[in-house]
XYZ file of C-alpha atoms in Angstrom:
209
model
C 8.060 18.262 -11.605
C 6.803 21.299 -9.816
C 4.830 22.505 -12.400
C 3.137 18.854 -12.657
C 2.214 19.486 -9.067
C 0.856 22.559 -9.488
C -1.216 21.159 -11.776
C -2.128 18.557 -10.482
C -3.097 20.747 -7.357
C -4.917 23.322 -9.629
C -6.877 20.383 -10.762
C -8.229 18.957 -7.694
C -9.163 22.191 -6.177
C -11.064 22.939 -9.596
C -12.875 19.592 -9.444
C -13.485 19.919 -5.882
C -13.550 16.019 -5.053
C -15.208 14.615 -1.980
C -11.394 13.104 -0.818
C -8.145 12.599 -2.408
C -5.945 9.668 -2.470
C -1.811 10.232 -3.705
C 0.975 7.775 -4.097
C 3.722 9.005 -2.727
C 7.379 8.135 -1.305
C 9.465 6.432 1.337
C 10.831 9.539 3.016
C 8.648 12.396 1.794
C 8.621 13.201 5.297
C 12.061 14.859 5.643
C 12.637 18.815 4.019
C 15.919 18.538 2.515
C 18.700 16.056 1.353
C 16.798 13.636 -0.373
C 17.042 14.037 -3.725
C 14.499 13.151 -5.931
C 12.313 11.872 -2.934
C 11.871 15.668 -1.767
C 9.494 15.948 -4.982
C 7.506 13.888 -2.996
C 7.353 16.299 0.038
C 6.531 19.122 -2.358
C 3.510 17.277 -3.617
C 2.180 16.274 -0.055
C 2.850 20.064 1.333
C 0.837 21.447 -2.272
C -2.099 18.396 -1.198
C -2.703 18.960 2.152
C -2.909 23.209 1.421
C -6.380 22.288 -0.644
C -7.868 21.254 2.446
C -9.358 18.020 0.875
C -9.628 14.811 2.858
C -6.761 12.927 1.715
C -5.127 9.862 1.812
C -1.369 9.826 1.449
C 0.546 5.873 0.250
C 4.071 6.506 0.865
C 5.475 3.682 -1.489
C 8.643 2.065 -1.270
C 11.130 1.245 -4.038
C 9.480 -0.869 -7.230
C 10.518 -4.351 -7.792
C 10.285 -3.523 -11.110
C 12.894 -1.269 -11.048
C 15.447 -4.152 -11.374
C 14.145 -4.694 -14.940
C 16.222 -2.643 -16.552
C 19.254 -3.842 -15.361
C 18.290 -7.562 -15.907
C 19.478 -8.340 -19.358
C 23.086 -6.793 -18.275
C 23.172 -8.968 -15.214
C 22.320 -11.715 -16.987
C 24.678 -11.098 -19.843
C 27.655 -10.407 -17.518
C 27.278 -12.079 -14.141
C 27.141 -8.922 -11.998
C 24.470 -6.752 -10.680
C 25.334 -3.270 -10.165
C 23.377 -1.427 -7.245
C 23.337 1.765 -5.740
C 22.595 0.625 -2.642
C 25.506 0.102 -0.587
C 26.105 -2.289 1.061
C 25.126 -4.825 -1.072
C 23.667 -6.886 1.835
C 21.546 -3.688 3.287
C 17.907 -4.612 3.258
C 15.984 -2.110 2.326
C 12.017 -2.274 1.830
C 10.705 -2.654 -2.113
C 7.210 -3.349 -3.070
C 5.586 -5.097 -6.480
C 3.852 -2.447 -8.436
C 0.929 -4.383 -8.840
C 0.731 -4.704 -5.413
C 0.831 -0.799 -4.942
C -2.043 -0.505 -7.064
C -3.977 -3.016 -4.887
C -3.725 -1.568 -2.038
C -3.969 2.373 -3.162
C -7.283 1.114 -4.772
C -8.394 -0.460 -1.418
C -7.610 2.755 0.684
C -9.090 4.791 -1.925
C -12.619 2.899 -1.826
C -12.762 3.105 1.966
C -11.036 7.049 2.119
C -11.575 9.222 4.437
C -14.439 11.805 4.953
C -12.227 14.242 6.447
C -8.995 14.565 7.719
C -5.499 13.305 6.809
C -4.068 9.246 6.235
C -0.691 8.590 6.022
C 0.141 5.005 5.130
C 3.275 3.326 4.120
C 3.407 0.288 1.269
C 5.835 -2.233 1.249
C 6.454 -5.741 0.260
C 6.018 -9.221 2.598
C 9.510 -8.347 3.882
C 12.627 -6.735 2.841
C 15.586 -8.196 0.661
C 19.214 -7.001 -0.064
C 20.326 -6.337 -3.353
C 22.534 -9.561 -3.088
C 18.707 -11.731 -2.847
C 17.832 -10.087 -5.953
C 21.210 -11.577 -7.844
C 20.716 -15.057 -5.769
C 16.908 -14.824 -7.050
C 18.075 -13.960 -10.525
C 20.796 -16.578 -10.304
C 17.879 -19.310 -9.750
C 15.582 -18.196 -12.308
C 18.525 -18.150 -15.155
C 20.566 -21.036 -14.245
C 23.515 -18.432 -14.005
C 25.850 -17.332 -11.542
C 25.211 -13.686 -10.700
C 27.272 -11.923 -7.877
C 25.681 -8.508 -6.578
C 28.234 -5.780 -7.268
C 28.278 -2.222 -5.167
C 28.993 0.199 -7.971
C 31.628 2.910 -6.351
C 29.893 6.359 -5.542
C 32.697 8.219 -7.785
C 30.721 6.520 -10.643
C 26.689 7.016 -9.645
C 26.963 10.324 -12.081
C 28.665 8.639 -15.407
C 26.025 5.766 -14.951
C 23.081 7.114 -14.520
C 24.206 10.120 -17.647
C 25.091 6.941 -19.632
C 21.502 5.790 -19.401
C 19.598 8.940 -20.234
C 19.201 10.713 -17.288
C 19.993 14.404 -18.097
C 22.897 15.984 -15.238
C 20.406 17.061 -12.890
C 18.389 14.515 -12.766
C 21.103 12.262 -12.290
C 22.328 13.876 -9.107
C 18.770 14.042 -7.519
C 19.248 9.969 -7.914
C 22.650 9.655 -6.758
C 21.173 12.378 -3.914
C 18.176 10.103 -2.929
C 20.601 7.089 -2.673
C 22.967 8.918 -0.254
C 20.032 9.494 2.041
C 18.692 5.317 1.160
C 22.197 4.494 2.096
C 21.971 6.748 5.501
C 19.205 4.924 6.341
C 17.182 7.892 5.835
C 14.696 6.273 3.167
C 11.988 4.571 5.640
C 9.091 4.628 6.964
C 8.080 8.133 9.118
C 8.481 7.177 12.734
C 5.559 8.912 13.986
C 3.575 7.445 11.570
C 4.302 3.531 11.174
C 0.840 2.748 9.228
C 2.540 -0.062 6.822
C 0.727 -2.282 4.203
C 2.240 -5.426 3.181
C 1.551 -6.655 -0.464
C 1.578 -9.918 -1.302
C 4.650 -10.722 -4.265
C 7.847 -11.422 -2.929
C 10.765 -10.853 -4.778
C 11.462 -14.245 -7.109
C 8.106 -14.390 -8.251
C 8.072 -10.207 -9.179
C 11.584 -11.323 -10.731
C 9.976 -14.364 -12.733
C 7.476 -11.968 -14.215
C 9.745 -9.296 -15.744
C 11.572 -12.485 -17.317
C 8.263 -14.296 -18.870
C 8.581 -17.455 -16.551
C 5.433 -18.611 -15.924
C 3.925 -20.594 -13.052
């Protein structure tokens, strides 16, 4: 990852852009103890050295994230999360939507300076609205499920992610679960997109309108 920023970096200052424009994450903002989010705060720090006008989307968590544990909740009746507790809202975002609005900040971007903008859904669900959403779509009766901390590490190993990777996750949802995973303070510049959760959640399923 840091050699994909440096990269990435090396690129922009080759190319010499008029501005730059960077999806990034829901607590980028903090230095330490975030797991996988701190990439994020690496790539911001490595942007804003190039001295470009830039535009920074902090992005929450994908809806489409849930995707790959669909056909398992479906199959079995439970959802497992990581977030804890199951009932914790948290903010989440449709991809598509993500793409709308970096594309809109991106044609109106800044001739100098730096933008710091958050992206987030219409409003905020638990993981137990994404079973009761799933539950409605199916037909089936799906119960959210917090999956115990002691067993973040064999789950996440069990579906691909190498050790270290795996404990940057587990390390990022510590922090979500802190309440550490938000939107800077100081900041507060939030875009809403436009897909709430059960129709993101009919998409990845193939139900049409």
């Amino acid at each position: 990852m840091q050699a994909s920023i440096e990269a990435i970096s090396a690129a922009l200052a080759d190319a010499g852009p008029g501005s730059a424009l960077a999806i990034s994450d829901y607590g980028a903002h903090h230095t330490r103890d975030t797991g996988i989010a701190l990439t994020f705060h690496h790539l911001e720090a490595a942007l804003r050295g190039l001295g470009l006008p830039l535009t920074l989307v902090r992005s929450a968590e994908h809806m489409q994230n849930w995707v790959r544990l669909l056909p398992r909740a479906i199959e079995t009746g439970v959802l497992p999360s990581l977030h804890h507790p199951v009932t914790k809202l948290f903010p989440t975002i449709s991809a598509a939507d993500l793409g709308e609005i970096a594309a809109q900040l991106l044609t109106t971007g800044t001739k100098d300076g730096l933008r710091i903008f958050h992206a987030e859904g219409p409003e905020r669900y638990s993981t137990a609205n994404v079973a009761s959403a799933l539950a409605t779509l199916t037909g089936r009766e799906i119960v959210a499920r917090a999956l115990p901390r002691a067993q973040w590490l064999p789950a996440l190993a069990q579906g691909g992610l190498s050790t270290s990777y795996a404990q940057l996750v587990a390390d990022m949802y510590d922090a979500h679960n802190a309440g550490r995973i938000d939107v800077e303070a100081a900041i507060g510049n939030v875009r809403r997109g436009d897909t709430g959760l059960h129709q993101a959640l009919a998409a990845m399923l193939g139900h049409h309108p």
